[in-house]
mmCIF file with all atom_site columns, C-alpha atoms in Angstrom:
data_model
loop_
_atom_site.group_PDB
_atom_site.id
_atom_site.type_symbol
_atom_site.label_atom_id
_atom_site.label_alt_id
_atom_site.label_comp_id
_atom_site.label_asym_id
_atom_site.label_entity_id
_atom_site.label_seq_id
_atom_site.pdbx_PDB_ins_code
_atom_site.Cartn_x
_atom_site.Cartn_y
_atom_site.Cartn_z
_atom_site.occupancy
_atom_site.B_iso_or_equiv
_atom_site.pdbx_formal_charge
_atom_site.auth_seq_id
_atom_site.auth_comp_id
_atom_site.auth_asym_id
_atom_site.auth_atom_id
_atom_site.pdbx_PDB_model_num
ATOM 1   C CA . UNK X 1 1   ? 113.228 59.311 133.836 1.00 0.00 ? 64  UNK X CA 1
ATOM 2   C CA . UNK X 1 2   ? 111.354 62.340 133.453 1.00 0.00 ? 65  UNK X CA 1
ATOM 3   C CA . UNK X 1 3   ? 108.534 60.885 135.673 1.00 0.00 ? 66  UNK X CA 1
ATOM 4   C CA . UNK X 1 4   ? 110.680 59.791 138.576 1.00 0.00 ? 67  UNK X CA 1
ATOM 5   C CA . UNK X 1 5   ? 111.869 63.428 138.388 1.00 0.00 ? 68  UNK X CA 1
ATOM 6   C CA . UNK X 1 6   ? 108.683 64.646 138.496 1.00 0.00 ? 69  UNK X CA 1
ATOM 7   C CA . UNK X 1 7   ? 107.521 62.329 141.447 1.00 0.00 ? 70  UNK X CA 1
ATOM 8   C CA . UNK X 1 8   ? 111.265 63.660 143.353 1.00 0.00 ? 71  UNK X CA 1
ATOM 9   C CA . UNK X 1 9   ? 110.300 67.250 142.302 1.00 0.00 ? 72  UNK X CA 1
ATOM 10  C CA . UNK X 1 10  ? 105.966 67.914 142.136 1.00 0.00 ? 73  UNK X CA 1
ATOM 11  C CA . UNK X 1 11  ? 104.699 70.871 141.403 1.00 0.00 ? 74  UNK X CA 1
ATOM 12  C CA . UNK X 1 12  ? 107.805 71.652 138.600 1.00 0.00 ? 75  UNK X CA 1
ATOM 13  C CA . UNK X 1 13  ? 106.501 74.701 136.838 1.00 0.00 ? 76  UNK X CA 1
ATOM 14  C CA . UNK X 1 14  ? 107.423 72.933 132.804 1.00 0.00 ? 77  UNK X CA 1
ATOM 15  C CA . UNK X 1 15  ? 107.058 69.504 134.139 1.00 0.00 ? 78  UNK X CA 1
ATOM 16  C CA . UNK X 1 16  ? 103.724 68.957 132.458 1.00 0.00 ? 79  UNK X CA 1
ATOM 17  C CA . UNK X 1 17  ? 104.992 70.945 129.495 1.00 0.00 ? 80  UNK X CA 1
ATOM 18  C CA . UNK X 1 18  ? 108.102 68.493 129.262 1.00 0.00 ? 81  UNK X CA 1
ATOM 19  C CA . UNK X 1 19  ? 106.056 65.893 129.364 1.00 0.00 ? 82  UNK X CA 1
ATOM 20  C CA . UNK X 1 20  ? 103.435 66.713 126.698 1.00 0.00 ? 83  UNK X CA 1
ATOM 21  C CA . UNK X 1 21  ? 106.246 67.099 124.190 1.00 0.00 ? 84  UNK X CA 1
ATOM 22  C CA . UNK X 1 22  ? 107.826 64.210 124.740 1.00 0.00 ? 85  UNK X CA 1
ATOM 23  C CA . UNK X 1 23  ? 104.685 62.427 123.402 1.00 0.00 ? 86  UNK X CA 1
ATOM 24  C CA . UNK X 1 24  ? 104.530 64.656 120.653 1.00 0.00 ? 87  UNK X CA 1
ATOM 25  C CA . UNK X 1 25  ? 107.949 64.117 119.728 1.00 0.00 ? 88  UNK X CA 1
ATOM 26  C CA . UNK X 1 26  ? 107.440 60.139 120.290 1.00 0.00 ? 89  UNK X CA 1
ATOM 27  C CA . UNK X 1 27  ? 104.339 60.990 118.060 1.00 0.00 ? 90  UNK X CA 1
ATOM 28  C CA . UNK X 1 28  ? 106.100 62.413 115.427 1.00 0.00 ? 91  UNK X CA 1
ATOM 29  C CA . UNK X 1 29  ? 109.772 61.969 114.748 1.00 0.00 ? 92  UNK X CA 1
ATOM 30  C CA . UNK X 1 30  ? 109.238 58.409 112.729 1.00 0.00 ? 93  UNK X CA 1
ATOM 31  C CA . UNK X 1 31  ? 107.641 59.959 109.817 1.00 0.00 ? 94  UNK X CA 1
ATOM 32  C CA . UNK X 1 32  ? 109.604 63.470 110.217 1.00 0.00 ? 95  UNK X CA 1
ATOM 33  C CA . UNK X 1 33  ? 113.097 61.186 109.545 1.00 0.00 ? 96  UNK X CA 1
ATOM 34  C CA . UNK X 1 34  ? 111.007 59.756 106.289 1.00 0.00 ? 97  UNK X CA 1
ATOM 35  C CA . UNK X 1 35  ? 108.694 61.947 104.889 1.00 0.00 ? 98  UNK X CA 1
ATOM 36  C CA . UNK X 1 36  ? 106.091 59.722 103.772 1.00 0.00 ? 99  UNK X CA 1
ATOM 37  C CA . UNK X 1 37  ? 102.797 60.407 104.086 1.00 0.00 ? 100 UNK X CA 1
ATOM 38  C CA . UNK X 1 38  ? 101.037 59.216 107.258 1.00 0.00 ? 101 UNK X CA 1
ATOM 39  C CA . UNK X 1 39  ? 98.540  56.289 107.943 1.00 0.00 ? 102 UNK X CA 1
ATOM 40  C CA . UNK X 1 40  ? 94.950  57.304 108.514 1.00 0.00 ? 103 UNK X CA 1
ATOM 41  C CA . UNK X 1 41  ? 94.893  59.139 111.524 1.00 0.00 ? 104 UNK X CA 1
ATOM 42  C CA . UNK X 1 42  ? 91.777  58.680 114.368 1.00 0.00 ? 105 UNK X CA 1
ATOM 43  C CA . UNK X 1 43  ? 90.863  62.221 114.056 1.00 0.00 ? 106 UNK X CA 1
ATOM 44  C CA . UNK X 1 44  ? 88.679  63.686 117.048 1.00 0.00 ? 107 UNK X CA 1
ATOM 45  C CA . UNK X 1 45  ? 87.239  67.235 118.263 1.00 0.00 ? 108 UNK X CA 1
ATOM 46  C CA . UNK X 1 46  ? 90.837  69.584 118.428 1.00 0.00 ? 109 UNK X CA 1
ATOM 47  C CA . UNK X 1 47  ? 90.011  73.313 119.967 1.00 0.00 ? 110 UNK X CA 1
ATOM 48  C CA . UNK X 1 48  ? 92.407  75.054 117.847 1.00 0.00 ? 111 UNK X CA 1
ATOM 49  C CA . UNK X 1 49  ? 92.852  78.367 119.876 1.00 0.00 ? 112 UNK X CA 1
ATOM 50  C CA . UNK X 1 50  ? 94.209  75.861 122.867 1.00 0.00 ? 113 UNK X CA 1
ATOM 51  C CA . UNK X 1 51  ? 96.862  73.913 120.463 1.00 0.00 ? 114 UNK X CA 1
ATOM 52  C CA . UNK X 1 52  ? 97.924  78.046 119.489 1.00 0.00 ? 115 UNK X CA 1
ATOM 53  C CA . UNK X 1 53  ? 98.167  78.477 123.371 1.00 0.00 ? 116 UNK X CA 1
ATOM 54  C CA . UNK X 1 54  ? 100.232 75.787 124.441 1.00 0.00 ? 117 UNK X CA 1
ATOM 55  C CA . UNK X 1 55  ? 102.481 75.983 120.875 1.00 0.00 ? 118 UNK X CA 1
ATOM 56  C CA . UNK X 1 56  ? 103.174 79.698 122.021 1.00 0.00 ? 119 UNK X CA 1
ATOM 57  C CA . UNK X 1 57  ? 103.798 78.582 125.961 1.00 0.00 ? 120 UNK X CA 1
ATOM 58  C CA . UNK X 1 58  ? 106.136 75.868 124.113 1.00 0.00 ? 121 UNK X CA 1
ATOM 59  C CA . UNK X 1 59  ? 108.408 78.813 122.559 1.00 0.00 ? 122 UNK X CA 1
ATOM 60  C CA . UNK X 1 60  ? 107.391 81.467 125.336 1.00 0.00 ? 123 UNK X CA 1
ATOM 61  C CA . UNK X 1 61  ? 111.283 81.528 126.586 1.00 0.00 ? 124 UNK X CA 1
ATOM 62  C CA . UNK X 1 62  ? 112.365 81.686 122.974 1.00 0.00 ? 125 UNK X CA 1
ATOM 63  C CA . UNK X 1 63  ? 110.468 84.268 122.502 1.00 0.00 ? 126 UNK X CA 1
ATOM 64  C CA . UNK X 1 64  ? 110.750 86.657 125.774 1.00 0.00 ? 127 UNK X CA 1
ATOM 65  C CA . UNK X 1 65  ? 114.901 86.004 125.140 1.00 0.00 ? 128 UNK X CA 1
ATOM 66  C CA . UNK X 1 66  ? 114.706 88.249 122.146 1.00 0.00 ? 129 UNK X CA 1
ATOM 67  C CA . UNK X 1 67  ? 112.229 90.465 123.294 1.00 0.00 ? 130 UNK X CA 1
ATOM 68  C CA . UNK X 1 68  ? 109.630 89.499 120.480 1.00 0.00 ? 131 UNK X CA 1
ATOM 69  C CA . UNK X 1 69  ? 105.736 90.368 121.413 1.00 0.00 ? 132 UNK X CA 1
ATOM 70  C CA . UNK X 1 70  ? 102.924 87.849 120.846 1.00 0.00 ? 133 UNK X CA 1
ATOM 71  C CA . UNK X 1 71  ? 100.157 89.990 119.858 1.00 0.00 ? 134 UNK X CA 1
ATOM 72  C CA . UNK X 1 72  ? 96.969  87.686 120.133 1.00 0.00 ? 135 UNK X CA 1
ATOM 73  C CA . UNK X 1 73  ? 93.618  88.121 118.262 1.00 0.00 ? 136 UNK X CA 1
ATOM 74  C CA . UNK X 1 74  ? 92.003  84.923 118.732 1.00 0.00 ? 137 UNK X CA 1
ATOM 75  C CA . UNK X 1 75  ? 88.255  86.061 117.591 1.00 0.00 ? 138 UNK X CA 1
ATOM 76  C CA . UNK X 1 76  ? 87.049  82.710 115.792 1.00 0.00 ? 139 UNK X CA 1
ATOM 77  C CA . UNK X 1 77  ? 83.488  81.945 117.729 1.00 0.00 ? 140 UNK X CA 1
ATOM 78  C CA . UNK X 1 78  ? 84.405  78.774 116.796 1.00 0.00 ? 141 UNK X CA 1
ATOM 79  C CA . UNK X 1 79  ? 87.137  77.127 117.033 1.00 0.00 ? 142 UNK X CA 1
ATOM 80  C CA . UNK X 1 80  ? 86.727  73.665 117.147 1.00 0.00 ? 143 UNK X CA 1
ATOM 81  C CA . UNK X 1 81  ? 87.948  71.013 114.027 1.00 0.00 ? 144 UNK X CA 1
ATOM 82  C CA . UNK X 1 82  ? 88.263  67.680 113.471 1.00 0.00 ? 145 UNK X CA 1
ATOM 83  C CA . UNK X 1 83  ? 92.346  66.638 113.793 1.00 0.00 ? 146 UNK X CA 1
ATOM 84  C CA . UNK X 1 84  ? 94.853  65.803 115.577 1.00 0.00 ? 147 UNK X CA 1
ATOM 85  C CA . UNK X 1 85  ? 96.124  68.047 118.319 1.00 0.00 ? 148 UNK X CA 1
ATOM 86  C CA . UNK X 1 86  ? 100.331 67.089 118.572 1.00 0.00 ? 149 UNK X CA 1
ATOM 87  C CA . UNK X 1 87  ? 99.949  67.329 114.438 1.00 0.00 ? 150 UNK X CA 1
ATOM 88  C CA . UNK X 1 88  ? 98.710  70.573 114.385 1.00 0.00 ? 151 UNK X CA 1
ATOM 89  C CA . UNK X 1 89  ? 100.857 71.799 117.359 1.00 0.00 ? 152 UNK X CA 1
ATOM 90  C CA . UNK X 1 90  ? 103.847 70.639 114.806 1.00 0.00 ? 153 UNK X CA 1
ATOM 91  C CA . UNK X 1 91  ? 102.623 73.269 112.176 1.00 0.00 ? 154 UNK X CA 1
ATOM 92  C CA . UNK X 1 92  ? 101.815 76.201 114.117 1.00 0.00 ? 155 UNK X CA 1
ATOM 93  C CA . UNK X 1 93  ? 105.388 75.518 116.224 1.00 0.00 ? 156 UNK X CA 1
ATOM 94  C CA . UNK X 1 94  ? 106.931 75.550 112.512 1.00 0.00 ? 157 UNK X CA 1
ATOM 95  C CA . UNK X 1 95  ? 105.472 78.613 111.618 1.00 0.00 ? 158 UNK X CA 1
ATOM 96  C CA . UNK X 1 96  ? 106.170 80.399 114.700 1.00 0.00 ? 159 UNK X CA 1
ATOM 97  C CA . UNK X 1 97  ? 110.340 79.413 114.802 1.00 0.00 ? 160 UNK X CA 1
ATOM 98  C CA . UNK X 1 98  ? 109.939 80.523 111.120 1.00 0.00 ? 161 UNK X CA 1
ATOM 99  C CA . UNK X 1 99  ? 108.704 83.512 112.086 1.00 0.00 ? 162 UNK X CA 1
ATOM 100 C CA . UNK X 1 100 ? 111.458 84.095 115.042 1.00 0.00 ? 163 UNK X CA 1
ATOM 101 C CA . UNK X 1 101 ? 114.127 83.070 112.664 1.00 0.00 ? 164 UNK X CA 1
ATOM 102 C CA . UNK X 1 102 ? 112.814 85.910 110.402 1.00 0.00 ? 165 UNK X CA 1
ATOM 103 C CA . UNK X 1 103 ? 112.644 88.636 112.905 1.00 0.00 ? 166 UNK X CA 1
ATOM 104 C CA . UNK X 1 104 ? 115.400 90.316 115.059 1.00 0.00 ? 167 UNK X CA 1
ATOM 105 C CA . UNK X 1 105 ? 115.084 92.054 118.340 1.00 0.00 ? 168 UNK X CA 1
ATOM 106 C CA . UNK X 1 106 ? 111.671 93.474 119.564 1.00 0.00 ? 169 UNK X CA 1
ATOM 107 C CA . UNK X 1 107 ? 110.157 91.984 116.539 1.00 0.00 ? 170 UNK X CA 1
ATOM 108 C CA . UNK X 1 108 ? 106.090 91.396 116.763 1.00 0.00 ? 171 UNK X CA 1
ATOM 109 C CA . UNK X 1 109 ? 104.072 88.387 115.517 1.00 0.00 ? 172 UNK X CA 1
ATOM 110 C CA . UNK X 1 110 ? 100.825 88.244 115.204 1.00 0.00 ? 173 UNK X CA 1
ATOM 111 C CA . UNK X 1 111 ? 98.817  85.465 115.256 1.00 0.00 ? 174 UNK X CA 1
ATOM 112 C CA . UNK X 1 112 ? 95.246  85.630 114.854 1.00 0.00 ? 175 UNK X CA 1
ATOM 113 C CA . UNK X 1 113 ? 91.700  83.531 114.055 1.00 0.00 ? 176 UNK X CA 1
ATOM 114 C CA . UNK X 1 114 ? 88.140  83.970 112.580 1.00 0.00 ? 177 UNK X CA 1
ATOM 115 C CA . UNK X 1 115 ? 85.382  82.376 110.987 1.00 0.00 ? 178 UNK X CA 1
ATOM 116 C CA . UNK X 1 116 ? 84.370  82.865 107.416 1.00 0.00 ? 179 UNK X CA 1
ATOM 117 C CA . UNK X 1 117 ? 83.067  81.015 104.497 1.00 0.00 ? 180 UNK X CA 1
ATOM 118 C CA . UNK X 1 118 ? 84.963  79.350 101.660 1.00 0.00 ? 181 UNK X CA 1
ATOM 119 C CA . UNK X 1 119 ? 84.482  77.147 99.103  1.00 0.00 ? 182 UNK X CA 1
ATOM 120 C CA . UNK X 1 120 ? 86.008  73.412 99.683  1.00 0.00 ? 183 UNK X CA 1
ATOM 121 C CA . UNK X 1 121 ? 85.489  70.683 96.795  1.00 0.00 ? 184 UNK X CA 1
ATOM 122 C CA . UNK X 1 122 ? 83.338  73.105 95.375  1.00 0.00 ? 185 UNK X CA 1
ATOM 123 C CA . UNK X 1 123 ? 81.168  74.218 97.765  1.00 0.00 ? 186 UNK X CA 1
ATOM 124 C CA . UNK X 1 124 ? 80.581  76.627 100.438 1.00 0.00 ? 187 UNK X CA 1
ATOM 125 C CA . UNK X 1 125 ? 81.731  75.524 103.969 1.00 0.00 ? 188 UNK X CA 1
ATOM 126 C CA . UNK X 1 126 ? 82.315  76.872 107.309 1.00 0.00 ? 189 UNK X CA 1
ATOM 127 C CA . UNK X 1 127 ? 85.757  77.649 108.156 1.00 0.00 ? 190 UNK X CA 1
ATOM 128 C CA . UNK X 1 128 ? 88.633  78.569 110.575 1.00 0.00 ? 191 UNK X CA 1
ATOM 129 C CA . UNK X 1 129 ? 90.792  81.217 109.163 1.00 0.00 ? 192 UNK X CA 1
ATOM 130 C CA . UNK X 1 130 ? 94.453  81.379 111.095 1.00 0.00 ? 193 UNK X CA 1
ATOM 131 C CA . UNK X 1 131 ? 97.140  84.084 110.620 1.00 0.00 ? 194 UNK X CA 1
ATOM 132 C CA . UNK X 1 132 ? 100.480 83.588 111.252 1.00 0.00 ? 195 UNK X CA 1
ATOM 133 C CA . UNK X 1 133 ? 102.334 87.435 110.557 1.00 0.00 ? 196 UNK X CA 1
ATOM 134 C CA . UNK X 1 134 ? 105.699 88.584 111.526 1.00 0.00 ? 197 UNK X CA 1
ATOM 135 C CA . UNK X 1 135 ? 107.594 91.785 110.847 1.00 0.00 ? 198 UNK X CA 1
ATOM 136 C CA . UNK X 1 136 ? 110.741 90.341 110.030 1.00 0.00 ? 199 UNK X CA 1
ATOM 137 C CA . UNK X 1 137 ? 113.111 90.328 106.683 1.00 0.00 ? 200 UNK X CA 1
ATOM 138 C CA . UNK X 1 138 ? 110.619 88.904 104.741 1.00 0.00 ? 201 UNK X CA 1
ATOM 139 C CA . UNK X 1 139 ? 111.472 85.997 101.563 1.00 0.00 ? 202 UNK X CA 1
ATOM 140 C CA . UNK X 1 140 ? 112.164 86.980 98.375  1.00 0.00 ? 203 UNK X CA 1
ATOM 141 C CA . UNK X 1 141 ? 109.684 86.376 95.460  1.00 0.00 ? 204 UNK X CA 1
ATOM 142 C CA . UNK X 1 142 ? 112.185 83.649 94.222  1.00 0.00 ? 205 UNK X CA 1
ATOM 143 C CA . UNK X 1 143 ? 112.007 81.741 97.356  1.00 0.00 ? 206 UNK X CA 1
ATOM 144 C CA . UNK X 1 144 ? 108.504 81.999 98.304  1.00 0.00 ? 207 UNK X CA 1
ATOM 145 C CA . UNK X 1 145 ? 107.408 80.253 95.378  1.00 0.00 ? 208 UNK X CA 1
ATOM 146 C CA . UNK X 1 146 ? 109.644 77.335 96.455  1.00 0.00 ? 209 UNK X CA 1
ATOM 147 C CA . UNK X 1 147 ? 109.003 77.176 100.584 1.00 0.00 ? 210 UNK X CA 1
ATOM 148 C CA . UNK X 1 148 ? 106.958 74.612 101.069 1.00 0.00 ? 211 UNK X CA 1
ATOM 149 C CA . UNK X 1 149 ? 109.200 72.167 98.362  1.00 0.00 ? 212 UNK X CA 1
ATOM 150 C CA . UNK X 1 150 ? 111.183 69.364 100.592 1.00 0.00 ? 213 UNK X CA 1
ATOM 151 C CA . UNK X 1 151 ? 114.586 69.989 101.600 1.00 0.00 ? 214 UNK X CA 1
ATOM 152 C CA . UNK X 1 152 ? 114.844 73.423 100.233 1.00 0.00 ? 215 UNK X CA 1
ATOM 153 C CA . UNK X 1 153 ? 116.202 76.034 102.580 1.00 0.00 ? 216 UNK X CA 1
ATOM 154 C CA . UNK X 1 154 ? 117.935 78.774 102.535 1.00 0.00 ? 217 UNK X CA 1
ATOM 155 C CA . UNK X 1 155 ? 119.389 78.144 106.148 1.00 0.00 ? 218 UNK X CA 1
ATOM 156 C CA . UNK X 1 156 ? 122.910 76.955 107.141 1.00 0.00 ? 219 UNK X CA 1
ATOM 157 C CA . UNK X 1 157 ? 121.942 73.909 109.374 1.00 0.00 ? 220 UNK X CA 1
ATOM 158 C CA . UNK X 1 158 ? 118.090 73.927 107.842 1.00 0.00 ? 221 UNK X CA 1
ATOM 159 C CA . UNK X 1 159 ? 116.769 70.699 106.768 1.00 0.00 ? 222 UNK X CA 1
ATOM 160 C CA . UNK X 1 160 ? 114.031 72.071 104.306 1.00 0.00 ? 223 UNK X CA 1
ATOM 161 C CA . UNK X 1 161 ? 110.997 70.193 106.116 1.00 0.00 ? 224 UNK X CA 1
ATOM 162 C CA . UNK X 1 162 ? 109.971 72.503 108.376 1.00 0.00 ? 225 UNK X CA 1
ATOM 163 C CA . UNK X 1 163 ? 107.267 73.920 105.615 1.00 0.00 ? 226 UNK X CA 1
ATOM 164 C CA . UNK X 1 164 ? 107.034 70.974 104.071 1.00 0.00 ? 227 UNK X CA 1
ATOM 165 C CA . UNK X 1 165 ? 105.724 68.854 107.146 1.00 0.00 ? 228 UNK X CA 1
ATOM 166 C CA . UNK X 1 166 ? 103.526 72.181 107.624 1.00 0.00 ? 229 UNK X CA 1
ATOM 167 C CA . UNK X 1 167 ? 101.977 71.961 104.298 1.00 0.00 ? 230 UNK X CA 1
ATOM 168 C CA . UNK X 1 168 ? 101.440 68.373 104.560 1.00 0.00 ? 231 UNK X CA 1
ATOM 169 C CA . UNK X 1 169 ? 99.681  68.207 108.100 1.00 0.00 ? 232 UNK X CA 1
ATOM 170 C CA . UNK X 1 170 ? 96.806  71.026 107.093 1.00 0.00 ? 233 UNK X CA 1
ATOM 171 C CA . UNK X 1 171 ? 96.431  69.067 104.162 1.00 0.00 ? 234 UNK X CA 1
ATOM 172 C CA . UNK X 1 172 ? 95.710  66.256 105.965 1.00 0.00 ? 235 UNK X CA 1
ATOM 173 C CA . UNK X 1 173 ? 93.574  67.913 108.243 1.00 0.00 ? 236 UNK X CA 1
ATOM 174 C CA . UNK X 1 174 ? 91.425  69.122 104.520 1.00 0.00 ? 237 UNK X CA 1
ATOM 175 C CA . UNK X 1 175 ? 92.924  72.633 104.937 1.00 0.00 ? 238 UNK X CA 1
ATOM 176 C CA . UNK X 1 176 ? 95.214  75.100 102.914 1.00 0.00 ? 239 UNK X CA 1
ATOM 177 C CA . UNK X 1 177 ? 97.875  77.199 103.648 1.00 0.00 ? 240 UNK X CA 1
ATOM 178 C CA . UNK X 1 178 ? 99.620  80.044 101.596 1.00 0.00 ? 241 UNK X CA 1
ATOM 179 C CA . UNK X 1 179 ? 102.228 82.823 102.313 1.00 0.00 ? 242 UNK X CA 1
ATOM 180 C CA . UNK X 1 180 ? 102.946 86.368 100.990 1.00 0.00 ? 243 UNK X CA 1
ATOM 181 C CA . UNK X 1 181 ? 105.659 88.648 102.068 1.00 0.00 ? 244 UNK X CA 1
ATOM 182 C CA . UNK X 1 182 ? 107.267 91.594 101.145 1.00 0.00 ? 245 UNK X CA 1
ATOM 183 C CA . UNK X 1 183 ? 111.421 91.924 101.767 1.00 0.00 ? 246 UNK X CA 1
ATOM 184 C CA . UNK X 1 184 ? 111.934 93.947 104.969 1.00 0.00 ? 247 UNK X CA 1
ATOM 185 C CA . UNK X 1 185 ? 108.718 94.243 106.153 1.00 0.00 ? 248 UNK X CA 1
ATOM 186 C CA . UNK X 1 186 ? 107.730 90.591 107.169 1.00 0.00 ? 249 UNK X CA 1
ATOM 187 C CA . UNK X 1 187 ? 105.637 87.750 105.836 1.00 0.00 ? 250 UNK X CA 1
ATOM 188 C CA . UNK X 1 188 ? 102.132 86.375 106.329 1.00 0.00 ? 251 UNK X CA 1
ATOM 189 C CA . UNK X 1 189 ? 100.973 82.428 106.518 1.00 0.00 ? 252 UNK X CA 1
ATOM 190 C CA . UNK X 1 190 ? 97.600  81.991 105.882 1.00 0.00 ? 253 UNK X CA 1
ATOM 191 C CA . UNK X 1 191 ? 95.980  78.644 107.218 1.00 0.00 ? 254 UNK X CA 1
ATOM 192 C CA . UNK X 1 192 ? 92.006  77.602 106.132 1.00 0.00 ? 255 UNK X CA 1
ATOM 193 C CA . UNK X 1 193 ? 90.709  74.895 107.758 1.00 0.00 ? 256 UNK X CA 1
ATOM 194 C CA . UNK X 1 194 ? 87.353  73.306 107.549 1.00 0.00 ? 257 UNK X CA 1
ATOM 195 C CA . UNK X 1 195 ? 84.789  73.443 110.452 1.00 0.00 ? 258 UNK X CA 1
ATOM 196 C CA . UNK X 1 196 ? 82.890  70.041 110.824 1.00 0.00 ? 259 UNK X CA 1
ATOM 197 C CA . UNK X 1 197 ? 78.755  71.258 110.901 1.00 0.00 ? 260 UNK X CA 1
ATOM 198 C CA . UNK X 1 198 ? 78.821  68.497 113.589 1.00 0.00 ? 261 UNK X CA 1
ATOM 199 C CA . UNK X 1 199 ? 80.973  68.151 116.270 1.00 0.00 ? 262 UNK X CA 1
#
């Protein structure tokens, strides 16, 4: 249905948008409903700084309604894992509804990228470092050690998976993620992820 709209109606400004998440959903939503780990994936060349890009344009309205800036500092030279694109597009729109969730009116998030060096199975490796920061009212020490358990929340109509499906796709993808936060002033997601020394 959506593509006989979009063959009545060309040039929609969201159609491609629309579209693009309706595969991602279709993608998805089996092994969202059971939480099992996935198969092994086919994973190819993802640019990462284009996945942040569209996940943003994906909650741009969202985010314009409650006046929240984007504040972008996207200064990896490299960007470029091995992954898959509508997986990762899952975690980083996660983290950024977690982060509007946290914040009120005229909050800012900041989401930024760089390359550095870590250790991963013990030795040094190339990496993508992603920061996910919002000034909102932060989770309390009690909490944080539990966010990224399944099914706990501390939301009225949460599910608890959002961070858990998170935690689970960087995994997969051979990264890490952590959080710190401090009550009032807003919490921080840290994301490592390898970067292949071929691509």
């Amino acid at each position: 249905f959506l593509d006989l709209l979009l063959e009545k109606n060309p040039g929609g400004e969201f159609g491609d948008v629309v579209r693009r998440e309706l595969r991602r959903i279709d993608a998805i939503v089996s092994q969202m409903l059971r939480f099992r780990p996935a198969g092994r994936r086919a994973f190819a060349p993802v640019q990462v700084h284009e996945v942040i890009e569209h996940s943003l344009r994906v909650l741009q309205h969202q985010f314009e309604s409650k006046l929240i800036s984007v504040d972008r500092r996207l200064a990896a030279t490299d960007d470029v894992v091995r992954g898959d694109d509508y997986q990762l597009e899952q975690a980083f729109v996660n983290l950024f509804i977690n982060a509007m969730e946290a914040m009120g009116p005229n909050g800012a998030l900041t989401v930024a990228s760089e390359n550095s060096e870590t250790i991963i199975h013990g030795k040094p490796a190339r990496s993508l470092r992603l920061t996910v920061a919002d000034d909102g009212i932060g989770i309390p020490p009690e909490n944080l050690q539990r966010l990224f358990e399944p099914f706990f929340t501390t939301k009225q109509n949460g599910t608890g998976l959002g961070m858990a499906i998170t935690r689970r796709i960087i995994r997969e993808h051979h990264g890490e993620i952590t959080a710190r936060s401090e009550l009032n002033k807003g919490t921080t997601f840290e994301i490592i992820l390898p970067v292949p020394a071929e691509k």
